[in-house]
């Protein structure tokens, strides 16, 4: 009689999930509007569009606003590739915890794919170049230019095309997003050193944040 007992657990699991889900926002430290403001400041500081300088001004602003313990310095060796939903870009982790991640992501070569279906909100602020987004049912794309923020609400999906760089914030059940981030390696690229780097840096950041009380 294993099965009926398991069924009896379902309502319990449902209530546990609903309860935990409602606690998530208490643990968020990043404010999407503030991130957009800092991004726009870094863009305005660099009217020549030099991405290297936009990144470094933005990271300085983020560390000043949110504290050096929550936002990593960006070193050249911390960048890695991400293949997900058919799209490919280069990324670096500024912050990763159980409820939030903040990354620089993009490619100046152009890429296109599926956003993924996530248990998290996604806020994508363009730093250079352009992103276009098509939701099912749209006949024309929406276009996002430097300083614009593309918010993909939790549970929504879109097709996107990115030719440039962005600051991306995700807020929600971050560990559930990782499968989407990893699977293209197993089904397509077989770039295991890159996967190992992804897992190692994500794990180190999450554990490091947990140890200082950031869930
Ligand atoms: C951007 O600025 C950095 C540092 O000031 C400089 O080394 C680099 O050559 C610049 N890049 C471009 C593409 O102008």
XYZ file of C-alpha atoms and ligand atoms in Angstrom:
229
model
C 0.000 0.000 0.000
C 2.901 2.309 -0.793
C 1.172 4.287 -3.520
C -1.871 5.605 -1.569
C 0.462 6.737 1.212
C 2.517 8.645 -1.302
C -0.652 10.286 -2.607
C -1.538 11.365 0.921
C 1.787 13.190 1.016
C 0.958 15.319 -2.017
C -1.131 17.958 -0.207
C 1.618 18.198 2.394
C 4.253 18.756 -0.279
C 2.014 21.304 -1.935
C 1.602 23.288 1.273
C 5.328 23.063 2.054
C 6.127 24.406 -1.402
C 3.566 27.215 -1.138
C 4.896 28.191 2.269
C 8.563 28.191 1.221
C 7.691 29.948 -2.018
C 6.127 32.831 -0.097
C 9.340 33.198 1.970
C 11.619 33.639 -1.057
C 11.291 37.434 -1.551
C 12.417 38.027 2.052
C 15.853 36.804 1.018
C 16.278 39.001 -2.050
C 18.887 41.743 -1.790
C 18.929 43.050 -5.376
C 16.397 45.586 -6.638
C 15.720 45.417 -10.400
C 15.072 49.180 -10.644
C 18.372 49.950 -8.875
C 20.240 47.559 -11.202
C 18.775 49.345 -14.200
C 19.761 52.719 -12.731
C 23.365 51.545 -12.116
C 23.501 50.070 -15.649
C 22.282 53.322 -17.185
C 24.916 55.216 -15.150
C 27.741 52.967 -16.389
C 26.502 53.335 -19.987
C 26.295 57.146 -19.683
C 29.826 57.223 -18.205
C 31.166 55.583 -21.359
C 29.646 57.376 -24.345
C 32.160 55.598 -26.628
C 30.402 52.303 -25.754
C 33.625 50.622 -24.520
C 32.171 47.436 -22.991
C 35.263 46.689 -20.887
C 34.862 50.034 -19.140
C 31.062 49.710 -18.852
C 31.542 46.342 -17.077
C 34.120 47.709 -14.678
C 32.113 50.866 -13.831
C 28.977 48.761 -13.317
C 30.708 46.225 -11.076
C 32.209 49.084 -9.006
C 28.713 50.542 -8.577
C 27.224 47.162 -7.650
C 29.934 46.461 -5.055
C 29.446 49.901 -3.549
C 25.653 49.490 -3.405
C 25.336 45.855 -2.313
C 28.637 45.248 -0.507
C 31.804 43.540 -1.684
C 30.793 40.305 0.047
C 27.751 39.938 -2.221
C 29.237 41.012 -5.592
C 32.378 39.423 -7.040
C 35.205 41.311 -8.671
C 35.410 40.207 -12.311
C 38.654 38.474 -13.265
C 39.385 37.351 -16.838
C 39.718 33.715 -15.740
C 36.219 33.618 -14.196
C 34.388 33.897 -17.527
C 32.939 30.744 -19.109
C 30.506 29.749 -21.842
C 26.840 29.043 -21.370
C 24.877 26.945 -23.869
C 21.183 26.763 -23.069
C 17.973 26.627 -25.046
C 19.987 26.626 -28.256
C 21.681 29.967 -27.501
C 25.343 30.468 -26.678
C 27.072 33.264 -24.837
C 29.898 34.072 -22.471
C 29.146 34.828 -18.825
C 30.632 35.635 -15.452
C 28.984 35.214 -12.038
C 28.734 38.400 -9.980
C 26.494 36.749 -7.371
C 24.890 33.329 -6.950
C 22.841 32.188 -3.981
C 19.842 29.877 -3.542
C 17.322 32.634 -4.356
C 19.205 35.015 -6.685
C 21.856 35.174 -9.328
C 23.432 38.182 -10.975
C 25.621 37.711 -14.051
C 27.121 39.507 -17.008
C 26.030 37.587 -20.106
C 26.197 38.025 -23.838
C 28.059 37.777 -27.093
C 28.980 40.368 -29.706
C 28.572 37.648 -32.367
C 24.814 37.289 -31.979
C 22.847 34.314 -30.671
C 19.251 33.157 -30.611
C 17.240 30.640 -28.613
C 14.599 29.721 -26.053
C 14.511 31.651 -22.762
C 13.816 28.489 -20.756
C 10.810 27.953 -18.481
C 11.847 28.952 -14.975
C 10.567 29.152 -11.404
C 12.178 32.579 -11.226
C 11.738 36.120 -12.478
C 14.334 37.242 -14.966
C 15.454 40.866 -15.414
C 17.742 41.443 -18.372
C 19.280 44.928 -18.687
C 21.039 45.637 -21.970
C 24.531 47.157 -21.604
C 25.500 47.222 -25.275
C 24.049 46.095 -28.583
C 20.483 44.870 -28.832
C 18.079 42.149 -27.683
C 14.873 41.189 -29.427
C 12.121 39.114 -27.894
C 9.160 37.284 -29.381
C 6.420 35.784 -27.218
C 4.107 33.138 -28.701
C 1.302 35.112 -30.371
C 3.432 38.198 -31.085
C 3.693 39.091 -34.758
C 6.509 41.588 -34.268
C 9.489 41.452 -31.906
C 9.981 43.769 -28.951
C 13.364 45.472 -29.074
C 15.560 46.337 -26.083
C 18.482 48.770 -26.428
C 21.246 49.797 -23.975
C 19.684 50.842 -20.672
C 16.388 49.004 -21.357
C 15.259 46.176 -19.081
C 13.523 43.068 -20.391
C 11.501 41.436 -17.591
C 10.491 37.841 -18.240
C 8.055 36.946 -15.436
C 8.369 33.589 -13.706
C 6.660 30.834 -15.675
C 6.700 32.737 -18.992
C 8.770 31.788 -22.012
C 10.025 33.640 -25.041
C 12.277 33.352 -28.029
C 15.118 35.836 -27.924
C 17.956 37.093 -30.014
C 20.888 38.889 -28.415
C 23.729 40.687 -30.088
C 25.592 42.444 -27.289
C 25.957 42.293 -23.522
C 23.574 42.394 -20.582
C 23.351 42.376 -16.815
C 20.985 39.549 -15.842
C 19.235 39.138 -12.492
C 17.184 36.055 -11.649
C 15.084 35.842 -8.484
C 13.336 32.646 -7.432
C 14.242 28.963 -7.076
C 17.742 29.255 -8.546
C 18.809 25.572 -8.173
C 15.822 24.525 -10.336
C 17.219 26.658 -13.187
C 20.523 24.845 -13.324
C 19.315 21.843 -15.368
C 18.406 24.205 -18.215
C 21.831 25.780 -17.924
C 23.673 22.453 -18.050
C 21.736 20.196 -20.447
C 23.020 21.562 -23.749
C 26.459 20.351 -22.660
C 25.216 16.763 -22.386
C 23.130 16.766 -25.572
C 25.293 18.934 -27.775
C 28.588 20.596 -26.888
C 30.177 17.891 -24.644
C 32.380 20.701 -23.318
C 32.924 19.069 -19.935
C 35.743 21.344 -18.709
C 33.363 24.273 -19.211
C 30.562 22.396 -17.412
C 32.921 21.663 -14.515
C 33.855 25.355 -14.302
C 30.156 26.277 -14.313
C 29.317 23.800 -11.533
C 32.382 24.681 -9.464
C 31.914 28.470 -9.610
C 28.139 28.230 -9.044
C 28.641 25.891 -6.068
C 31.415 27.997 -4.543
C 29.303 31.135 -4.807
C 26.170 29.516 -3.345
C 28.029 27.934 -0.434
C 30.036 31.109 0.160
C 26.826 33.157 0.341
C 25.134 30.604 2.621
C 28.110 30.783 5.006
C 27.558 34.532 5.398
C 23.819 34.028 5.890
C 22.572 34.849 2.355
C 20.044 32.236 1.293
C 38.428 50.061 -23.863
O 39.104 50.666 -22.803
C 40.219 49.925 -22.337
C 40.731 50.558 -21.068
O 40.610 51.944 -21.077
C 41.250 49.865 -23.438
O 42.373 49.123 -23.020
C 40.615 49.180 -24.652
O 41.525 49.186 -25.747
C 39.336 49.882 -25.049
N 38.668 49.047 -26.055
C 38.249 49.531 -27.213
C 37.598 48.547 -28.112
O 38.378 50.699 -27.517
